[in-house]
Amino acid sequence: MNDDKKFTLWVLAWPIFIEMFLQFLLGTADTLMVSRISDGAVAVVGISTQLFSAVTILFMTVANGAGVLIAQKLGARKPEDARTVAIMSINISVVIGALLSLVLYLFARDIAALLQVPAALLPMADTYISIIGGGMTLTAAMAAFSTAIRNTGNTRGPMYIAIGMNVIHVVLNYAFIYGAFGFPQWGLAGVAVSTLVSRLLATIVLAFLFVHSFERRVGWKDFLRFDRPLFRETMQIGWPMGVSSASWVFSQLILFSFIAMLGAKELAARTYMNTMESFCFTLGFSIAMALQIQIAHLFGAGRTQEAYRAAYRGMWTGLAVVMTNALLLYVFGSKALSLFTVDEEIVALGVALLGLNLLLQPGKMINMAMGNALTGIGDTRFIMITGVISLWLLATPISYYLGIRLGWGLAGIYVSMIADEYLRGFLVLRRWKSGKMLHPSAASPGRQTISAQS
């Protein structure tokens, strides 16, 4: 397959979509099985997931910056530079992951208490966080391998591996939760163990795929390489991405702590809604991820006119899909919630949020598509600045004021999330329309240029 076909939006997006959609289905099955333990177990998994998302920012800063640079270098016909960047990202991510593993394993209970986990759920949270967190090295390795491989244009490989990993995880979940196939009945601890086993197997296969992902095979000695100029380029793109992601994830973590202040039922309802909302934006997010890879490759090749137009095609395609899915969720959401829990109060809390979700998803899609387009050309500082301002001066304080102080509960927190997504979406859309970062002064010599009216 030649580069043009390999880096078209559809060729890049459909494996990412299938991977994410199957992860969604298997994640839903996972949540259903955990809900058979208790609604408290679901609440623990929900807030722990936010914690793990927060700490992964530390190694994803390098991996994400490397991913953009790999696609740009391949577009610029510099495969050796792309290979070196990928190797460095693996090394650094794994070291950071190992340090995080140690901290999460040793201080799991203290961290759970800091996150306002209800006292009755602390023993369960301690067990779950220490096991999953103790294996954060595997999460770091998986993320770095997958990001590097995808940005070479191979989105199918990580898809197949993710499918296998999630199938193994769900099967082991069933075995450990119900004591099936002769396995011990370990409850939530078993869910954590099955997660580690499936991630270990996935990491091994990803490593094998990674060493064959470039023109020249990656050997053991290559992992000793360090190229300072390329690392500087990686971090110039990556550190603003890290700050942006950290702002979003930590703000979500604080929002979850606000929800925990409302009570265990509200925390469980939000966790169930998180699972269901994944249905809305799974395809939209896969389009946004593919768009970033495509635009980075086009930008690296100097084809800025094509990159400029591709962003709008990706955004409109994503909006059509996301809105259709959000409408389906609005219509069938109450029935879907009843599959997760028999607690009528939790179901009622979730149903009350379905209408607000209709407003939330379009703003999120605009934000994802145009934000990823800007990321693909390396304009990550603008995204960082707007994200920090919107999340910490708008979303977080308004969440507390409406949700806690005024007593609007989950609805108040959703209103603040909607306001944040639309503000950031408007700003990144306006930035892309200006064509500022594709101007000759911001581009390499020889690149095509565009005007705002292109």
Coordinates of C-alpha atoms in Angstrom, one line a residue:
M1 CA 0.0 0.0 0.0
N2 CA 1.5 3.4 -1.0
D3 CA 1.7 6.2 1.5
D4 CA -1.3 8.2 0.1
K5 CA -3.6 5.2 0.5
K6 CA -2.0 4.2 3.8
F7 CA -2.7 7.6 5.3
T8 CA -6.2 8.3 4.1
L9 CA -8.7 9.1 6.8
W10 CA -10.9 5.9 6.3
V11 CA -7.9 3.5 6.1
L12 CA -6.6 5.0 9.4
A13 CA -9.9 5.4 11.1
W14 CA -11.7 2.1 10.7
P15 CA -9.2 -0.1 12.6
I16 CA -9.2 2.5 15.4
F17 CA -13.0 2.5 15.4
I18 CA -13.3 -1.3 15.5
E19 CA -10.7 -1.4 18.3
M20 CA -12.4 1.2 20.3
F21 CA -15.9 -0.1 19.6
L22 CA -15.0 -3.6 20.7
Q23 CA -13.3 -2.2 23.7
F24 CA -16.5 -0.3 24.5
L25 CA -18.6 -3.5 24.1
L26 CA -16.1 -5.5 26.2
G27 CA -15.8 -2.6 28.7
T28 CA -19.6 -2.6 29.0
A29 CA -19.5 -6.3 29.7
D30 CA -16.8 -5.6 32.2
T31 CA -19.0 -3.0 34.0
L32 CA -21.9 -5.4 33.9
M33 CA -19.9 -8.1 35.6
V34 CA -18.4 -5.8 38.2
S35 CA -22.0 -4.5 38.9
R36 CA -22.8 -8.1 39.9
I37 CA -20.3 -7.7 42.8
S38 CA -22.0 -4.5 44.0
D39 CA -22.8 -0.9 43.0
G40 CA -20.0 0.1 45.4
A41 CA -17.5 -2.0 43.3
V42 CA -18.6 0.0 40.2
A43 CA -18.1 3.3 42.0
V44 CA -14.5 2.1 43.0
V45 CA -13.7 1.2 39.4
G46 CA -15.1 4.5 38.2
I47 CA -13.1 6.8 40.4
S48 CA -10.0 4.5 40.1
T49 CA -10.2 4.8 36.3
Q50 CA -10.1 8.6 36.6
L51 CA -7.0 8.2 38.8
F52 CA -5.2 5.9 36.4
S53 CA -6.1 8.3 33.5
A54 CA -4.5 11.1 35.5
V55 CA -1.2 9.4 36.2
T56 CA -0.8 8.1 32.7
I57 CA -0.4 11.7 31.5
L58 CA 3.1 11.6 32.8
F59 CA 4.3 9.0 30.3
M60 CA 1.8 9.9 27.6
T61 CA 3.5 13.3 27.4
V62 CA 6.4 11.7 25.7
A63 CA 4.5 9.0 23.8
N64 CA 2.0 11.5 22.3
G65 CA 4.7 14.0 21.3
A66 CA 6.6 11.2 19.7
G67 CA 3.5 9.9 17.8
V68 CA 3.0 13.3 16.1
L69 CA 6.7 13.6 15.2
I70 CA 6.9 10.0 13.9
A71 CA 4.1 10.8 11.4
Q72 CA 5.7 14.1 10.4
K73 CA 9.1 12.5 9.9
L74 CA 7.7 9.7 7.8
G75 CA 5.8 12.3 5.7
A76 CA 9.1 14.2 5.3
R77 CA 10.8 10.9 4.1
K78 CA 13.0 10.7 7.2
P79 CA 12.4 7.1 8.4
E80 CA 15.5 6.8 10.5
D81 CA 14.5 9.9 12.5
A82 CA 11.0 8.4 13.0
R83 CA 12.5 5.1 14.2
T84 CA 14.8 6.9 16.7
V85 CA 12.0 9.0 18.1
A86 CA 9.9 5.9 18.6
I87 CA 12.6 4.0 20.5
M88 CA 13.3 6.9 22.8
S89 CA 9.6 7.2 23.6
I90 CA 9.4 3.6 24.7
N91 CA 12.5 3.9 27.0
I92 CA 11.3 7.0 28.7
S93 CA 7.6 5.9 29.0
V94 CA 8.6 2.6 30.7
V95 CA 10.9 4.3 33.2
I96 CA 8.1 6.7 34.2
G97 CA 5.6 3.9 34.4
A98 CA 7.9 1.9 36.7
L99 CA 8.1 4.9 39.1
L100 CA 4.3 5.3 39.1
S101 CA 3.8 1.6 39.8
L102 CA 5.9 1.9 43.0
V103 CA 4.0 5.0 44.2
L104 CA 0.5 3.5 43.5
Y105 CA 1.3 0.2 45.1
L106 CA 2.7 1.7 48.3
F107 CA 0.2 4.5 48.8
A108 CA -3.1 3.1 47.4
R109 CA -5.2 3.6 50.5
D110 CA -4.0 7.1 51.1
I111 CA -4.7 8.1 47.5
A112 CA -8.2 6.6 47.7
A113 CA -8.9 8.7 50.8
L114 CA -7.6 11.8 49.2
L115 CA -10.1 11.2 46.3
Q116 CA -13.0 11.3 48.8
V117 CA -13.8 7.6 48.3
P118 CA -16.5 6.8 50.9
A119 CA -15.1 5.1 54.0
A120 CA -17.1 2.0 53.4
L121 CA -15.4 1.5 50.0
L122 CA -11.8 2.3 51.1
P123 CA -10.8 -1.4 51.7
M124 CA -12.0 -2.3 48.2
A125 CA -10.4 0.8 46.6
D126 CA -7.1 0.0 48.4
T127 CA -7.0 -3.5 46.9
Y128 CA -8.0 -2.4 43.4
I129 CA -5.7 0.6 43.1
S130 CA -2.7 -1.3 44.5
I131 CA -3.0 -4.2 42.0
I132 CA -3.8 -2.1 38.9
G133 CA -1.5 0.7 39.9
G134 CA 1.3 -1.7 40.7
G135 CA 1.2 -2.8 37.0
M136 CA 1.4 0.8 35.6
T137 CA 4.7 -0.2 33.9
L138 CA 2.7 -2.4 31.6
T139 CA 0.2 0.4 30.8
A140 CA 3.1 2.7 30.0
A141 CA 4.7 0.1 27.6
M142 CA 1.4 -0.6 25.9
A143 CA 0.6 3.0 25.4
A144 CA 4.1 3.9 24.0
F145 CA 4.2 0.8 21.7
S146 CA 0.6 1.4 20.4
T147 CA 1.1 5.1 19.8
A148 CA 4.4 4.6 17.8
I149 CA 2.9 1.8 15.7
R150 CA -0.3 3.7 14.8
N151 CA 1.6 6.7 13.7
T152 CA 3.6 4.7 11.2
G153 CA 0.1 4.3 9.5
N154 CA -0.4 0.7 10.9
T155 CA -3.6 1.1 12.8
R156 CA -4.7 -2.6 12.2
G157 CA -1.9 -4.2 14.3
P158 CA -2.9 -2.4 17.6
M159 CA -6.5 -3.1 16.8
Y160 CA -6.0 -6.9 16.6
I161 CA -3.9 -6.9 19.8
A162 CA -6.4 -4.8 21.7
I163 CA -9.3 -7.1 20.7
G164 CA -7.4 -10.2 21.9
M165 CA -6.4 -8.4 25.2
N166 CA -10.0 -7.4 25.9
V167 CA -11.4 -10.8 25.2
I168 CA -8.9 -12.4 27.5
H169 CA -9.7 -9.8 30.2
V170 CA -13.5 -10.4 30.0
V171 CA -13.1 -14.2 30.1
L172 CA -10.8 -13.9 33.2
N173 CA -13.2 -11.5 34.8
Y174 CA -16.0 -14.0 34.5
A175 CA -13.7 -16.7 35.9
F176 CA -12.6 -14.7 38.9
I177 CA -15.9 -13.0 39.7
Y178 CA -18.0 -16.2 39.5
G179 CA -15.3 -18.7 40.3
A180 CA -15.8 -20.4 36.9
F181 CA -13.5 -22.9 35.2
G182 CA -12.0 -23.9 38.5
F183 CA -10.7 -20.4 39.3
P184 CA -10.9 -18.9 42.8
Q185 CA -13.8 -16.4 43.4
W186 CA -11.8 -13.2 44.1
G187 CA -14.4 -10.5 43.3
L188 CA -12.9 -7.1 42.5
A189 CA -9.4 -8.2 43.3
G190 CA -9.9 -10.9 40.5
V191 CA -10.9 -8.1 38.1
A192 CA -7.7 -6.3 38.8
V193 CA -5.6 -9.5 38.4
S194 CA -7.3 -10.3 35.0
T195 CA -6.5 -6.7 33.9
L196 CA -2.8 -7.2 34.6
V197 CA -2.6 -10.6 32.9
S198 CA -4.3 -9.4 29.7
R199 CA -2.1 -6.3 29.6
L200 CA 1.1 -8.4 30.1
L201 CA 0.2 -10.6 27.1
A202 CA -0.7 -7.5 25.0
T203 CA 2.6 -5.8 25.8
I204 CA 4.6 -8.9 24.7
V205 CA 2.8 -9.0 21.3
L206 CA 3.0 -5.2 20.8
A207 CA 6.8 -5.3 21.5
F208 CA 7.1 -7.9 18.7
L209 CA 5.1 -5.8 16.3
F210 CA 7.0 -2.7 17.2
V211 CA 10.5 -4.1 16.3
H212 CA 9.2 -4.8 12.8
S213 CA 7.4 -1.5 12.3
F214 CA 10.2 0.4 10.5
E215 CA 12.3 -0.1 7.4
R216 CA 15.2 -1.3 9.6
R217 CA 14.4 -3.8 12.3
V218 CA 14.7 -2.5 15.9
G219 CA 17.3 -4.5 17.9
W220 CA 18.2 -4.6 21.6
K221 CA 21.2 -2.3 21.2
D222 CA 19.0 0.3 19.6
F223 CA 17.2 0.9 22.9
L224 CA 20.5 2.4 24.2
R225 CA 20.2 5.2 21.7
F226 CA 19.4 8.8 22.7
D227 CA 19.3 11.7 20.2
R228 CA 19.1 15.0 22.0
P229 CA 17.9 17.2 19.1
L230 CA 15.1 14.7 18.3
F231 CA 14.2 14.4 22.0
R232 CA 13.9 18.2 22.1
E233 CA 11.6 18.2 19.1
T234 CA 9.5 15.5 20.7
M235 CA 9.1 17.5 23.9
Q236 CA 8.4 20.8 22.2
I237 CA 5.3 19.0 20.8
G238 CA 4.7 16.7 23.8
W239 CA 4.9 18.8 26.9
P240 CA 2.0 21.1 26.0
M241 CA 0.0 18.0 25.1
G242 CA 0.9 16.6 28.5
V243 CA -0.2 19.8 30.3
S244 CA -3.4 19.8 28.2
S245 CA -4.2 16.2 29.0
A246 CA -3.2 16.6 32.6
S247 CA -5.5 19.6 33.0
W248 CA -8.4 17.7 31.5
V249 CA -7.9 14.5 33.4
F250 CA -7.2 16.1 36.8
S251 CA -10.2 18.4 36.3
Q252 CA -12.3 15.2 35.7
L253 CA -10.7 13.7 38.8
I254 CA -11.8 16.7 40.8
L255 CA -15.3 16.5 39.2
F256 CA -15.5 12.8 40.3
S257 CA -14.5 13.9 43.9
F258 CA -17.3 16.4 43.8
I259 CA -19.7 13.6 42.7
A260 CA -18.3 11.4 45.5
M261 CA -19.3 14.2 47.9
L262 CA -22.8 13.8 46.6
G263 CA -22.9 10.1 47.5
A264 CA -22.1 6.6 46.3
K265 CA -25.3 6.4 44.2
E266 CA -24.4 9.5 42.3
L267 CA -20.8 8.1 41.8
A268 CA -22.2 4.9 40.5
A269 CA -24.7 6.7 38.2
R270 CA -21.9 8.8 36.7
T271 CA -19.7 5.7 36.1
Y272 CA -22.6 4.0 34.3
M273 CA -23.2 7.1 32.2
N274 CA -19.5 7.2 31.3
T275 CA -19.8 3.7 29.9
M276 CA -22.9 4.6 27.9
E277 CA -21.5 7.9 26.6
S278 CA -18.6 6.0 25.2
F279 CA -21.1 4.7 22.7
C280 CA -21.8 8.2 21.5
F281 CA -18.2 9.3 20.7
T282 CA -16.4 6.0 20.0
L283 CA -16.5 6.5 16.2
G284 CA -16.1 10.2 16.5
F285 CA -13.0 9.8 18.6
S286 CA -11.5 7.3 16.2
I287 CA -12.1 9.8 13.3
A288 CA -10.3 12.5 15.4
M289 CA -7.4 10.2 16.1
A290 CA -7.0 9.2 12.5
L291 CA -7.3 12.9 11.5
Q292 CA -4.3 13.7 13.7
I293 CA -2.2 11.0 12.1
Q294 CA -3.3 12.0 8.5
I295 CA -2.7 15.8 9.1
A296 CA 0.7 15.2 10.7
H297 CA 1.8 13.1 7.7
L298 CA 0.5 15.7 5.2
F299 CA 2.1 18.6 7.1
G300 CA 5.4 16.7 7.3
A301 CA 5.2 16.3 3.5
G302 CA 4.5 20.0 3.0
R303 CA 0.9 19.4 1.7
T304 CA -0.7 22.0 3.8
Q305 CA -3.7 22.8 1.5
E306 CA -4.8 19.1 1.7
A307 CA -4.3 19.1 5.5
Y308 CA -6.4 22.3 5.9
R309 CA -9.3 20.8 4.0
A310 CA -9.0 17.4 5.6
A311 CA -9.7 18.8 9.1
Y312 CA -13.1 20.1 8.1
R313 CA -14.1 16.8 6.4
G314 CA -13.1 14.9 9.5
M315 CA -15.0 17.3 11.8
W316 CA -18.3 17.2 9.8
T317 CA -18.1 13.4 9.4
G318 CA -17.6 13.0 13.2
L319 CA -20.4 15.4 14.0
A320 CA -22.9 13.4 11.9
V321 CA -21.9 10.2 13.6
V322 CA -21.8 11.5 17.1
M323 CA -25.2 13.2 16.9
T324 CA -26.8 10.0 15.5
N325 CA -25.4 8.0 18.4
A326 CA -26.4 10.6 21.0
L327 CA -30.0 10.5 19.7
L328 CA -30.0 6.7 20.0
L329 CA -28.8 6.9 23.5
Y330 CA -31.4 9.5 24.4
V331 CA -34.2 7.1 23.1
F332 CA -32.9 3.9 24.6
G333 CA -30.8 5.2 27.5
S334 CA -33.3 4.3 30.3
K335 CA -33.5 0.6 29.1
A336 CA -29.7 0.5 28.9
L337 CA -29.2 1.8 32.4
S338 CA -31.6 -0.9 33.8
L339 CA -29.1 -3.5 32.5
F340 CA -26.4 -2.2 34.8
T341 CA -28.4 -1.9 38.1
V342 CA -31.7 -2.6 39.7
D343 CA -31.4 0.4 41.9
E344 CA -34.2 2.7 40.7
E345 CA -32.6 5.8 42.2
I346 CA -29.4 5.3 40.3
V347 CA -31.4 4.7 37.1
A348 CA -33.3 7.9 37.7
L349 CA -30.1 9.9 38.2
G350 CA -28.7 8.5 34.9
V351 CA -31.9 9.1 32.9
A352 CA -32.0 12.7 34.0
L353 CA -28.6 13.3 32.3
L354 CA -29.6 11.9 28.8
G355 CA -30.9 15.2 27.5
L356 CA -27.8 17.1 28.6
N357 CA -25.7 14.5 26.9
L358 CA -27.4 15.5 23.6
L359 CA -25.9 19.0 24.1
L360 CA -22.5 17.8 25.3
Q361 CA -21.5 15.5 22.4
P362 CA -21.4 17.9 19.5
G363 CA -19.2 20.3 21.4
K364 CA -16.9 17.5 22.4
M365 CA -16.6 16.3 18.7
I366 CA -15.7 19.8 17.5
N367 CA -13.1 20.0 20.2
M368 CA -11.6 16.6 19.4
A369 CA -11.5 17.0 15.6
M370 CA -10.1 20.5 15.4
G371 CA -7.9 20.1 18.5
N372 CA -6.3 16.9 16.9
A373 CA -5.9 18.8 13.7
L374 CA -3.9 21.5 15.4
T375 CA -1.9 18.8 17.3
G376 CA -1.0 17.2 14.0
I377 CA 0.8 20.3 12.8
G378 CA 2.4 20.8 16.2
D379 CA 0.3 23.7 17.4
T380 CA 0.0 22.2 20.9
R381 CA 0.7 25.3 23.0
F382 CA -2.5 27.0 21.9
I383 CA -4.5 23.9 22.9
M384 CA -2.7 23.9 26.2
I385 CA -3.4 27.6 27.0
T386 CA -7.1 27.4 26.0
G387 CA -7.6 24.1 27.8
V388 CA -6.0 25.3 31.1
I389 CA -8.0 28.5 31.1
S390 CA -11.3 26.9 30.2
L391 CA -11.0 23.9 32.5
W392 CA -9.7 25.7 35.6
L393 CA -11.5 29.0 35.3
L394 CA -14.8 27.7 33.9
A395 CA -15.5 24.0 34.2
T396 CA -14.1 23.2 37.7
P397 CA -15.4 26.2 39.7
I398 CA -18.8 26.2 38.0
S399 CA -19.1 22.4 38.7
Y400 CA -18.6 23.0 42.3
Y401 CA -20.9 26.1 42.4
L402 CA -23.8 24.5 40.5
G403 CA -23.4 20.9 41.6
I404 CA -22.5 21.4 45.3
R405 CA -23.3 24.9 46.5
L406 CA -26.6 25.3 44.6
G407 CA -27.5 21.7 45.0
W408 CA -28.1 20.9 41.3
G409 CA -26.1 17.7 41.7
L410 CA -25.0 15.8 38.6
A411 CA -27.0 18.1 36.3
G412 CA -25.0 21.1 37.5
I413 CA -21.7 19.3 36.8
Y414 CA -22.9 18.4 33.3
V415 CA -23.8 22.0 32.6
S416 CA -20.3 23.1 33.4
M417 CA -18.9 20.3 31.2
I418 CA -21.0 21.5 28.3
A419 CA -19.9 25.1 28.7
D420 CA -16.2 24.0 28.7
E421 CA -16.5 21.8 25.6
Y422 CA -18.2 24.5 23.5
L423 CA -15.8 27.2 24.6
R424 CA -12.7 25.1 23.7
G425 CA -14.3 23.9 20.5
F426 CA -15.0 27.4 19.4
L427 CA -11.4 28.5 20.1
V428 CA -9.7 25.7 18.3
L429 CA -12.1 25.9 15.3
R430 CA -11.3 29.7 15.1
R431 CA -7.6 29.0 15.3
W432 CA -7.7 26.4 12.5
K433 CA -9.8 28.7 10.3
S434 CA -7.2 31.4 10.6
G435 CA -4.6 29.1 9.0
K436 CA -2.0 30.8 11.2
M437 CA 0.2 27.8 11.9
L438 CA 0.2 26.9 8.2
H439 CA 1.6 30.3 7.3
P440 CA 5.0 30.5 5.7
S441 CA 6.5 31.9 8.9
A442 CA 5.3 28.8 10.8
A443 CA 6.1 26.2 8.2
S444 CA 9.2 24.7 6.8
P445 CA 10.7 26.1 3.6
G446 CA 9.0 24.7 0.5
R447 CA 5.6 24.0 2.1
Q448 CA 2.4 24.9 0.4
T449 CA 0.7 27.8 2.1
I450 CA -3.0 28.6 2.6
S451 CA -5.1 31.6 3.3
A452 CA -7.9 31.7 5.8
Q453 CA -10.4 31.7 2.9
S454 CA -9.1 28.5 1.4

